[in-house]
Coordinates of C-alpha atoms in Angstrom, one line a residue:
M1 CA 9.4 -64.1 45.5
I2 CA 6.7 -61.1 44.9
N3 CA 7.2 -58.1 46.1
K4 CA 3.6 -57.2 47.5
K5 CA 4.6 -53.3 48.4
N6 CA 5.6 -52.8 44.3
A7 CA 1.8 -55.1 44.0
D8 CA -1.8 -52.1 44.1
H9 CA 0.6 -50.4 40.5
Q10 CA 0.5 -54.0 38.7
S11 CA -3.2 -54.5 38.5
H12 CA -2.6 -58.8 37.1
L13 CA 0.0 -59.2 39.5
Q14 CA -2.5 -57.8 42.2
D15 CA -5.6 -60.1 40.9
V16 CA -3.1 -62.9 41.6
L17 CA -2.0 -62.1 45.1
D18 CA -6.1 -62.0 45.7
A19 CA -7.1 -64.9 43.9
P20 CA -7.7 -68.5 45.4
E21 CA -5.7 -71.1 45.9
G22 CA -5.5 -74.8 43.9
A23 CA -3.2 -76.4 41.7
H24 CA -7.3 -76.6 39.6
I25 CA -6.7 -73.6 38.0
A26 CA -4.1 -72.7 35.7
A27 CA -2.9 -69.8 34.6
L28 CA -2.5 -69.5 30.7
F29 CA 0.7 -67.7 29.2
D30 CA 1.4 -66.3 24.9
F31 CA 4.6 -66.0 24.6
D32 CA 6.2 -63.2 21.6
G33 CA 4.6 -59.6 22.6
T34 CA 3.3 -61.1 26.7
I35 CA 6.2 -62.8 28.2
I36 CA 9.5 -62.1 25.6
A37 CA 8.8 -58.0 24.6
G38 CA 8.8 -58.6 20.6
Y39 CA 9.1 -62.2 18.7
S40 CA 11.2 -64.9 18.6
A41 CA 10.9 -65.9 15.2
T42 CA 11.8 -62.4 14.5
A43 CA 14.7 -62.2 15.7
M44 CA 15.9 -65.8 14.7
L45 CA 15.6 -64.8 11.0
W46 CA 17.1 -62.5 11.8
E47 CA 20.4 -64.6 13.2
K48 CA 20.0 -67.0 10.7
I49 CA 20.5 -64.1 7.2
K50 CA 23.2 -62.7 10.0
R51 CA 25.4 -66.5 9.7
R52 CA 24.7 -66.5 6.1
E53 CA 22.6 -69.6 6.6
M54 CA 19.9 -68.6 4.0
T55 CA 20.1 -68.4 0.3
A56 CA 19.0 -65.2 -1.3
E57 CA 16.3 -67.1 -2.9
E58 CA 14.9 -68.7 1.1
V59 CA 15.6 -64.6 2.2
V60 CA 13.4 -63.3 -0.2
E61 CA 10.1 -66.1 0.1
T62 CA 10.8 -65.6 3.7
I63 CA 10.3 -61.5 3.2
N64 CA 7.1 -62.3 0.5
V65 CA 5.6 -64.7 2.7
M66 CA 5.9 -62.4 5.4
A67 CA 4.5 -60.0 3.8
Q68 CA 1.7 -61.6 2.7
Y69 CA 0.8 -62.5 7.2
S70 CA 1.3 -58.9 7.8
T71 CA -1.6 -57.4 4.7
G72 CA -3.5 -60.8 6.2
N73 CA -3.4 -62.4 1.8
M74 CA -2.2 -65.3 4.1
G75 CA -2.9 -67.5 6.9
F76 CA -0.8 -68.5 9.7
S77 CA -0.6 -72.0 8.8
G78 CA 0.5 -70.6 5.2
L79 CA 3.1 -68.9 7.0
M80 CA 4.1 -72.1 9.2
T81 CA 4.1 -73.7 5.9
G82 CA 6.2 -71.3 3.8
A83 CA 8.7 -71.8 7.1
A84 CA 8.5 -76.1 6.8
K85 CA 9.2 -76.4 3.8
F86 CA 12.7 -74.7 3.8
M87 CA 13.8 -76.7 6.8
K88 CA 13.6 -80.1 5.3
G89 CA 16.1 -82.2 6.2
V90 CA 17.3 -80.1 8.8
T91 CA 17.8 -82.2 11.5
E92 CA 15.8 -81.2 14.8
E93 CA 18.5 -81.8 16.8
S94 CA 20.3 -78.6 15.8
Y95 CA 17.9 -76.8 15.8
F96 CA 17.3 -77.2 19.7
E97 CA 20.8 -76.0 19.8
F98 CA 20.2 -73.2 17.3
G99 CA 16.7 -72.2 19.8
E100 CA 19.6 -72.4 23.0
E101 CA 22.3 -70.3 21.1
L102 CA 19.2 -67.7 20.3
Y103 CA 17.9 -66.9 24.6
E104 CA 21.8 -66.4 24.7
K105 CA 22.4 -64.3 22.3
H106 CA 18.5 -62.3 22.0
I107 CA 15.6 -63.4 24.3
A108 CA 16.4 -64.1 27.5
R109 CA 17.3 -60.4 27.9
K110 CA 13.6 -59.5 26.4
V111 CA 12.1 -61.5 29.0
Y112 CA 9.9 -58.9 30.7
P113 CA 10.4 -59.0 35.3
E114 CA 6.7 -58.2 35.2
A115 CA 5.8 -61.6 33.4
R116 CA 8.8 -63.0 35.6
A117 CA 6.7 -61.9 38.9
L118 CA 3.6 -62.5 37.1
I119 CA 4.4 -66.7 36.8
E120 CA 5.9 -66.2 40.3
A121 CA 2.9 -65.2 42.0
H122 CA 0.3 -68.0 40.3
R123 CA 3.2 -70.5 41.5
A124 CA 3.1 -69.3 44.5
K125 CA -0.3 -69.6 44.5
G126 CA -0.2 -73.0 43.1
H127 CA -1.6 -72.9 40.2
T128 CA -0.7 -74.7 37.0
I129 CA 1.4 -72.4 34.7
A130 CA 1.2 -72.6 31.2
I131 CA 2.6 -71.8 27.4
V132 CA 0.3 -71.5 24.6
S133 CA 1.6 -70.5 21.7
S134 CA 1.6 -70.7 18.3
A135 CA 5.7 -70.4 18.1
T136 CA 7.6 -73.6 18.2
I137 CA 9.3 -75.1 20.5
Y138 CA 12.7 -74.7 19.0
Q139 CA 11.9 -71.1 20.6
I140 CA 10.6 -71.2 24.1
E141 CA 12.5 -73.7 25.7
P142 CA 14.9 -72.2 27.2
T143 CA 12.5 -69.4 28.4
A144 CA 10.1 -72.4 29.8
R145 CA 13.5 -73.5 31.6
D146 CA 14.6 -70.9 33.0
L147 CA 10.6 -69.5 34.0
D148 CA 10.4 -73.2 35.4
I149 CA 7.0 -73.1 33.2
E150 CA 6.0 -77.1 33.3
H151 CA 3.6 -77.0 30.5
V152 CA 4.5 -75.5 27.0
L153 CA 1.8 -75.8 24.4
C154 CA 2.7 -75.1 21.1
S155 CA 3.0 -75.4 16.9
Q156 CA 5.0 -78.6 16.0
Y157 CA 6.9 -79.4 12.6
E158 CA 6.8 -82.9 11.4
V159 CA 9.9 -84.9 12.2
E160 CA 11.2 -88.2 10.4
N161 CA 14.1 -90.3 11.5
G162 CA 15.5 -86.8 13.7
E163 CA 15.6 -84.6 10.5
F164 CA 12.2 -82.0 9.3
T165 CA 9.9 -83.6 6.4
G166 CA 8.9 -79.9 5.1
N167 CA 5.6 -80.5 6.5
I168 CA 3.6 -79.2 9.4
I169 CA 1.7 -80.9 12.9
R170 CA -1.8 -80.1 11.5
P171 CA -4.1 -78.1 13.9
L172 CA -1.3 -75.5 14.6
C173 CA -1.4 -73.7 18.2
F174 CA -3.1 -70.3 17.0
G175 CA -6.8 -68.8 16.8
E176 CA -9.4 -72.3 18.0
G177 CA -5.8 -74.6 18.3
K178 CA -5.4 -72.9 21.3
V179 CA -8.6 -74.2 23.2
I180 CA -8.6 -77.1 21.9
A181 CA -5.2 -76.9 23.1
A182 CA -5.8 -75.8 26.0
E183 CA -8.8 -77.8 26.6
S184 CA -7.1 -80.9 26.5
L185 CA -4.4 -79.5 28.9
A186 CA -7.8 -78.9 31.6
A187 CA -8.8 -82.3 30.7
D188 CA -5.7 -84.3 31.5
Y189 CA -4.7 -82.6 35.0
G190 CA -8.2 -81.9 35.9
L191 CA -8.7 -77.8 35.9
D192 CA -11.5 -75.4 35.6
L193 CA -10.8 -73.5 32.6
D194 CA -13.7 -70.7 33.6
K195 CA -11.7 -69.9 36.8
S196 CA -8.5 -69.6 34.5
Y197 CA -6.3 -66.9 33.4
F198 CA -4.9 -66.3 30.1
Y199 CA -2.5 -63.4 29.2
S200 CA -2.4 -62.5 25.3
D201 CA -1.0 -59.3 23.8
S202 CA -2.7 -60.3 20.6
Y203 CA -6.7 -59.9 18.9
D204 CA -5.1 -63.2 17.4
D205 CA -6.2 -65.2 20.6
I206 CA -9.9 -63.4 20.6
E207 CA -11.3 -68.0 20.9
L208 CA -8.8 -68.2 24.3
L209 CA -9.4 -65.5 25.9
E210 CA -13.5 -65.7 25.5
R211 CA -12.8 -69.4 26.6
V212 CA -11.1 -68.8 29.8
G213 CA -13.4 -66.9 33.0
K214 CA -10.5 -65.0 33.4
P215 CA -8.9 -62.9 30.0
R216 CA -5.9 -61.1 31.2
P217 CA -4.8 -59.5 27.2
L218 CA -1.3 -58.0 28.3
N219 CA 0.2 -55.6 26.5
P220 CA -2.5 -55.5 23.6
N221 CA -2.0 -54.3 20.3
A222 CA -4.2 -52.1 19.2
K223 CA -7.2 -54.1 18.6
L224 CA -7.3 -55.9 21.3
R225 CA -6.8 -53.9 23.5
E226 CA -10.5 -52.7 22.0
V227 CA -12.0 -55.7 22.6
A228 CA -10.7 -55.6 26.6
R229 CA -12.6 -52.1 26.3
E230 CA -16.0 -53.6 25.5
N231 CA -16.0 -56.1 28.0
D232 CA -14.6 -54.3 30.7
W233 CA -11.1 -56.9 30.0
P234 CA -8.7 -55.8 33.3
L235 CA -5.2 -55.1 30.7
E236 CA -2.0 -54.4 31.2
K237 CA 1.4 -52.4 29.3
Y238 CA 4.5 -53.3 30.2
E239 CA 7.5 -50.8 29.3
S240 CA 10.8 -52.6 30.8
R241 CA 12.0 -54.6 27.9
G242 CA 11.9 -54.1 24.6
Q243 CA 12.6 -50.6 22.2
G244 CA 13.7 -47.9 24.3
K245 CA 13.0 -43.9 25.0
P246 CA 15.8 -41.3 23.7
V247 CA 15.4 -40.5 27.5
D248 CA 17.0 -44.3 28.9
Y249 CA 19.5 -44.0 26.1
I250 CA 20.6 -39.9 27.6
R251 CA 20.5 -42.3 31.3
T252 CA 22.8 -45.0 29.8
I253 CA 25.3 -43.5 28.3
Y254 CA 25.8 -40.5 31.0
A255 CA 26.1 -43.0 33.5
T256 CA 29.1 -44.7 31.3
G257 CA 30.1 -41.4 31.0
S258 CA 30.0 -41.1 35.0
L259 CA 32.6 -43.3 36.1
I260 CA 35.7 -41.3 33.9
G261 CA 33.2 -37.7 35.0
S262 CA 34.0 -39.3 38.5
A263 CA 37.5 -39.7 38.3
V264 CA 38.7 -36.3 37.0
A265 CA 36.6 -34.3 40.2
S266 CA 39.6 -36.9 42.3
L267 CA 42.0 -35.1 40.3
P268 CA 42.2 -32.3 42.8
I269 CA 42.3 -34.7 45.5
W270 CA 45.0 -36.7 44.8
A271 CA 47.4 -33.8 43.1
L272 CA 46.8 -31.9 46.6
T273 CA 46.9 -34.7 49.0
G274 CA 49.1 -36.8 47.4
S275 CA 46.5 -40.0 47.9
Q276 CA 46.1 -41.7 45.4
R277 CA 43.5 -43.9 47.6
E278 CA 41.6 -41.2 49.0
A279 CA 41.3 -40.0 45.5
M280 CA 40.2 -43.1 43.9
N281 CA 37.5 -43.8 47.4
F282 CA 36.6 -39.9 46.6
S283 CA 35.9 -41.6 42.9
T284 CA 34.4 -44.8 43.3
G285 CA 31.1 -43.3 45.5
L286 CA 30.9 -40.0 43.6
F287 CA 30.7 -42.4 41.0
G288 CA 28.1 -45.1 42.7
D289 CA 25.8 -42.1 43.5
I290 CA 26.0 -40.5 39.9
A291 CA 25.3 -43.8 38.0
T292 CA 22.5 -44.6 40.2
A293 CA 20.9 -41.3 40.1
L294 CA 21.3 -41.3 36.6
T295 CA 19.6 -44.2 35.1
G296 CA 16.9 -44.2 38.5
C297 CA 18.2 -47.0 40.3
E298 CA 16.7 -47.1 43.9
L299 CA 18.3 -49.3 45.9
E300 CA 16.6 -51.2 48.5
V301 CA 19.0 -52.6 51.2
T302 CA 18.4 -54.3 54.1
G303 CA 21.2 -55.2 56.7
E304 CA 23.7 -52.4 54.9
E305 CA 24.8 -52.4 59.0
N306 CA 27.1 -54.7 57.5
L307 CA 29.2 -53.4 54.8
W308 CA 31.5 -52.0 57.8
T309 CA 31.4 -54.4 61.1
S310 CA 34.3 -56.5 59.7
R311 CA 36.0 -54.9 57.1
P312 CA 38.5 -55.6 55.6
C313 CA 36.4 -58.3 54.2
I314 CA 35.7 -60.8 50.7
F315 CA 32.8 -59.0 49.6
V316 CA 30.9 -61.7 46.9
F317 CA 27.9 -61.1 45.7
N318 CA 25.3 -62.7 42.1
H319 CA 26.3 -61.0 39.3
Q320 CA 23.2 -60.2 37.5
S321 CA 23.6 -57.3 34.9
K322 CA 26.1 -54.5 34.5
A323 CA 24.8 -52.3 36.7
D324 CA 26.1 -53.6 39.4
V325 CA 28.9 -52.4 39.2
M326 CA 27.5 -49.3 39.6
I327 CA 25.3 -50.8 43.1
L328 CA 28.9 -51.9 44.6
A329 CA 30.1 -48.6 43.9
K330 CA 26.9 -47.0 45.8
L331 CA 27.3 -49.2 48.7
I332 CA 31.0 -50.0 49.3
R333 CA 32.4 -46.8 48.3
R334 CA 35.7 -46.8 49.5
D335 CA 39.6 -48.9 50.0
M336 CA 37.8 -51.6 47.6
G337 CA 39.2 -53.7 45.1
G338 CA 38.4 -56.2 42.7
V339 CA 38.4 -58.7 40.2
A340 CA 37.1 -58.6 36.3
K341 CA 37.8 -60.7 33.2
K342 CA 41.0 -59.3 31.0
E343 CA 39.3 -58.0 28.4
V344 CA 37.7 -55.5 30.4
R345 CA 41.2 -53.8 31.3
D346 CA 41.3 -53.2 26.7
T347 CA 38.2 -51.1 27.1
P348 CA 39.9 -47.5 26.7
V349 CA 39.6 -45.3 29.7
I350 CA 37.1 -46.8 31.8
G351 CA 39.8 -50.4 31.8
K352 CA 42.7 -48.2 32.6
L353 CA 40.1 -46.4 35.2
M354 CA 39.7 -49.8 36.6
E355 CA 43.1 -50.2 36.9
L356 CA 43.7 -47.2 39.1
A357 CA 41.8 -48.9 40.9
G358 CA 42.8 -51.8 42.3
T359 CA 40.8 -54.3 39.9
V360 CA 43.3 -57.1 39.1
F361 CA 42.4 -58.4 34.9
I362 CA 42.1 -62.5 35.1
D363 CA 42.0 -65.0 32.8
R364 CA 39.7 -66.7 33.0
A365 CA 40.4 -69.4 30.6
N366 CA 43.8 -70.2 32.7
A367 CA 42.9 -71.1 36.1
K368 CA 46.1 -71.4 36.7
S369 CA 47.2 -67.9 35.8
A370 CA 43.9 -66.1 36.8
I371 CA 44.9 -67.7 41.0
K372 CA 48.8 -66.5 40.6
T373 CA 46.9 -62.7 39.4
M374 CA 45.4 -62.6 42.0
A375 CA 47.4 -63.2 44.7
P376 CA 48.8 -58.8 44.9
L377 CA 45.0 -58.8 46.0
I378 CA 46.1 -61.0 49.8
D379 CA 48.7 -58.2 49.5
A380 CA 45.7 -55.4 49.5
I381 CA 44.2 -57.2 52.1
K382 CA 46.9 -57.6 54.4
I383 CA 48.8 -54.4 54.1
D384 CA 46.3 -51.5 52.9
G385 CA 43.2 -53.0 54.9
K386 CA 41.2 -53.5 51.2
S387 CA 38.0 -55.0 51.2
I388 CA 38.5 -57.0 47.7
V389 CA 35.0 -57.2 45.8
I390 CA 34.2 -61.2 43.5
A391 CA 31.2 -62.6 42.0
P392 CA 31.5 -66.7 42.7
E393 CA 29.2 -67.2 39.5
G394 CA 32.6 -65.9 37.5
T395 CA 30.0 -64.6 34.2
R396 CA 26.9 -62.5 34.5
T397 CA 23.8 -65.7 34.6
L398 CA 21.3 -64.9 32.2
S399 CA 18.5 -64.7 34.6
P400 CA 18.2 -63.9 38.4
K401 CA 18.8 -67.6 38.9
L402 CA 22.0 -67.7 40.7
G403 CA 25.1 -70.2 39.2
P404 CA 26.9 -72.4 40.7
F405 CA 30.6 -70.6 42.1
K406 CA 34.3 -70.8 41.5
K407 CA 36.0 -71.0 44.4
G408 CA 38.6 -68.2 44.0
A409 CA 37.4 -66.1 46.6
F410 CA 37.2 -68.6 49.3
H411 CA 40.8 -69.4 49.2
M412 CA 41.3 -65.6 49.1
A413 CA 39.4 -65.7 52.1
I414 CA 41.3 -68.2 53.6
Q415 CA 45.0 -67.1 52.1
A416 CA 43.6 -63.4 53.7
G417 CA 41.8 -64.6 56.9
V418 CA 39.2 -62.4 56.6
P419 CA 36.3 -62.6 57.5
M420 CA 33.7 -63.1 53.6
V421 CA 30.4 -60.4 53.6
P422 CA 27.5 -62.0 51.0
I423 CA 26.0 -58.9 49.1
V424 CA 22.5 -60.5 47.9
I425 CA 21.3 -58.8 45.0
H426 CA 17.6 -59.7 43.9
N427 CA 16.6 -58.2 40.3
A428 CA 19.5 -56.1 38.5
G429 CA 18.1 -57.6 35.9
D430 CA 15.4 -55.1 36.2
V431 CA 17.7 -52.1 35.3
A432 CA 19.6 -54.1 32.2
P433 CA 19.7 -57.3 32.2
K434 CA 23.2 -59.2 30.6
N435 CA 23.3 -58.5 26.6
E436 CA 21.5 -55.9 27.0
F437 CA 22.5 -52.2 26.2
L438 CA 20.3 -49.5 27.7
M439 CA 19.6 -49.4 31.7
R440 CA 16.4 -48.6 33.0
P441 CA 14.7 -46.7 36.3
A442 CA 14.1 -49.9 38.7
K443 CA 13.8 -50.5 42.6
V444 CA 16.4 -53.0 43.1
R445 CA 16.7 -55.3 46.6
V446 CA 19.7 -55.9 48.0
D447 CA 20.1 -58.3 50.8
V448 CA 24.0 -57.4 53.0
L449 CA 23.9 -60.9 54.5
P450 CA 26.4 -60.8 58.1
A451 CA 29.9 -61.5 58.3
V452 CA 31.0 -65.3 58.3
D453 CA 34.0 -66.6 59.8
T454 CA 36.8 -68.4 57.8
S455 CA 39.3 -68.8 60.3
K456 CA 38.4 -72.2 61.0
W457 CA 38.4 -72.7 57.3
S458 CA 40.6 -75.1 54.8
V459 CA 41.5 -76.0 52.0
R460 CA 39.9 -79.8 52.7
T461 CA 36.9 -78.7 54.1
M462 CA 36.3 -76.3 51.2
N463 CA 33.5 -77.7 49.1
E464 CA 31.7 -76.8 52.2
H465 CA 32.5 -73.6 52.5
V466 CA 30.8 -72.4 49.0
A467 CA 28.5 -74.7 49.7
E468 CA 27.5 -72.8 53.0
V469 CA 27.6 -69.7 51.6
R470 CA 25.7 -70.8 49.0
G471 CA 22.8 -72.0 51.0
M472 CA 23.2 -68.0 51.7
F473 CA 22.1 -67.2 48.7
L474 CA 19.8 -69.4 47.9
E475 CA 17.8 -69.3 50.9
A476 CA 18.0 -65.6 50.5
L477 CA 17.0 -65.1 47.3
G478 CA 14.1 -67.7 47.7
Q479 CA 15.6 -70.1 45.1
G480 CA 16.3 -73.4 47.9
E481 CA 13.3 -74.8 48.0
E482 CA 14.0 -75.5 44.1
E483 CA 18.1 -76.1 44.8
E484 CA 16.4 -79.1 47.4
A485 CA 14.1 -80.4 44.2
L486 CA 17.1 -80.1 41.8
E487 CA 19.5 -82.2 43.9
A488 CA 17.0 -85.0 44.9
L489 CA 16.7 -84.8 40.8
V490 CA 19.9 -85.5 40.3
N491 CA 21.1 -87.9 42.9
D492 CA 17.7 -90.3 41.6
D493 CA 18.7 -91.5 37.6
R494 CA 15.9 -93.3 38.1
A495 CA 13.1 -90.4 38.2
P496 CA 10.6 -90.4 35.9
V497 CA 10.4 -88.6 33.5
K498 CA 6.0 -86.7 33.3
K499 CA 4.4 -88.7 31.3
T500 CA 0.7 -87.6 29.5
S501 CA -1.9 -88.7 27.9
G502 CA -4.7 -87.7 25.0
A503 CA -2.7 -85.2 23.0
K504 CA 0.6 -85.4 21.4
R505 CA 3.1 -85.0 23.7
A506 CA 6.8 -84.6 23.9
S507 CA 8.5 -84.1 27.2
V508 CA 11.4 -81.6 27.0
P509 CA 14.7 -82.5 28.2
K510 CA 15.1 -81.5 31.8
K511 CA 18.8 -79.2 32.3
P512 CA 21.6 -82.0 33.5
E513 CA 23.7 -80.8 36.5
A514 CA 25.8 -77.6 35.7
K515 CA 28.6 -79.3 37.8
K516 CA 28.7 -82.7 36.1
P517 CA 27.2 -81.5 31.8
A518 CA 24.6 -84.5 30.4
T519 CA 24.1 -84.3 27.2
R520 CA 20.1 -82.9 26.6
K521 CA 17.8 -85.6 26.0
K522 CA 15.5 -85.4 22.6
P523 CA 11.3 -84.8 23.3
T524 CA 9.8 -88.2 22.6
V525 CA 6.9 -87.6 21.0
R526 CA 4.3 -90.7 20.7
K527 CA 0.9 -90.1 19.5
T528 CA -2.1 -91.9 20.9
G529 CA -3.3 -95.4 19.7
A530 CA -0.3 -95.3 17.2
K531 CA 3.2 -96.8 17.0
K532 CA 6.3 -94.8 18.4
P533 CA 8.2 -93.2 15.6
A534 CA 10.6 -95.4 14.6
A535 CA 14.3 -94.2 16.4
Q536 CA 16.1 -90.3 15.2
K537 CA 19.3 -90.5 13.5
S538 CA 21.5 -88.3 14.3
V539 CA 23.4 -88.0 11.0
A540 CA 22.1 -84.5 9.6
K541 CA 22.1 -84.3 6.0
K542 CA 22.1 -80.5 7.0
S543 CA 23.2 -78.3 9.9
V544 CA 21.5 -74.6 10.8
S545 CA 23.9 -74.4 13.9
R546 CA 27.6 -73.7 12.9
S547 CA 28.1 -74.0 16.8
T548 CA 27.2 -76.7 19.1
A549 CA 25.6 -74.7 21.8
P550 CA 26.7 -74.9 25.5
K551 CA 24.5 -77.4 27.8
K552 CA 22.4 -75.9 30.6
P553 CA 22.4 -76.0 34.6
A554 CA 19.0 -78.6 34.9
T555 CA 15.9 -77.2 36.6
A556 CA 13.8 -79.8 38.8
K557 CA 10.3 -80.1 37.0
S558 CA 10.3 -82.2 33.3
T559 CA 8.3 -79.7 30.6
T560 CA 5.2 -81.1 28.1
I561 CA 4.9 -80.4 24.9
Q562 CA 1.4 -80.3 23.0
A563 CA 0.5 -80.3 19.5
V564 CA -3.4 -80.5 18.9
E565 CA -4.9 -83.4 17.5

């Protein structure tokens, strides 16, 4: 959903909001440095070194090749050829799994929220969106899936019988190769490149920037910035991801420490009144105020009155970020208890403070144990009049997309006989995405929805209630249509995979439905005018990944990969 209120401060976004509609207009995005901060190849290399999946000789040679490329003594083709050599005999499937793990550990938190909003703006205009990158599909696919980008045009390694041959497919999607790929996509889908956009951070993409009608340098390097100014191209730089400033580290450390400071400040209240509850209430509100102020987290709240009209209640929220804790503390302020994973209890000082504040720690791996552990919360609601805060998704999500709901909060509402109040947090990930230490200033939108009456709920109709409340979140987040499309796809096993022609393509596997994990299909590559490659073998000579990545939930769209021919 696009926040037009902030558009005046984001020139590229405002440009799209004012643009004409139509699928004939393409929005082409480079990947590294444009959609994400930094370089996915660097993250991939360091992860492999960390796992000791490269020999000392391979590490030295890789660093040497990268040094030659960075100094201009080797072209991109030489760089890719050098990388391909080390992959000979490795299964392609292991690289898809490695790409999933890389996304979860490193890439997801590097996605610029501004780029996400820009992509959504193009989607709202009905533009055809594609990633055009020199990187490989193993680096790009999970992010493309997260962003619902239907087309991926990228460089490819040669694969035979399910294993890399050690060769690359030429021409690569680099320099003039990106122009060839974009023109092939345009021919297949009736795109008008003279009316289309291309976003890139690098001068290496000058050919495609000059080919489209609307070149848009984004986070440009020095050389591209100079060319953009000469040609009067609008440019923009994002600073919400990547290496933080010293002040960001100071903000984060002090905001985290303010939980302890707030608890200390409440001790006189406890000592003088003898009321632990009033002390905790004071501490909770103070922590929320101090932490949000220190991090520059500004809340834009709709339906704030719903926080107070139906207490005690079960507050349910979508969990996106560690910033959720301070946001909820600022909003709810008093008479609250919560649920957290058992590992948090072992955190020095903070774990004990959360326990004193009424947090119950559960073992998510043991459902029966978790239900039993949460039993005291029912007494806290019925006897003490406390409200309970719980995230039905269980754990933090990697993106703003809503995950499946667990039923614990719903059972609790039935047993306690209290209403349920949904708190919809739109973009806490802008402050701190999952796996990110730093917290940065951001305006976070929050919708507090009216209380849901649970008096007629029963265990027998539990699935209906979960679907009803989750539907409220989906609607507030603007994800309802996507979810409906997903359900239609899951219910139609014969849903066709989009086929393309004219260049070498493969369809990126769809994510299976969260509730019924399915095996991800390997991309099927075909070459125009040639026979389909032989069926890929499942036996690996060697593996890049030591553990199998968890399968991802499904999206409703298929994605096409293209390598230029």
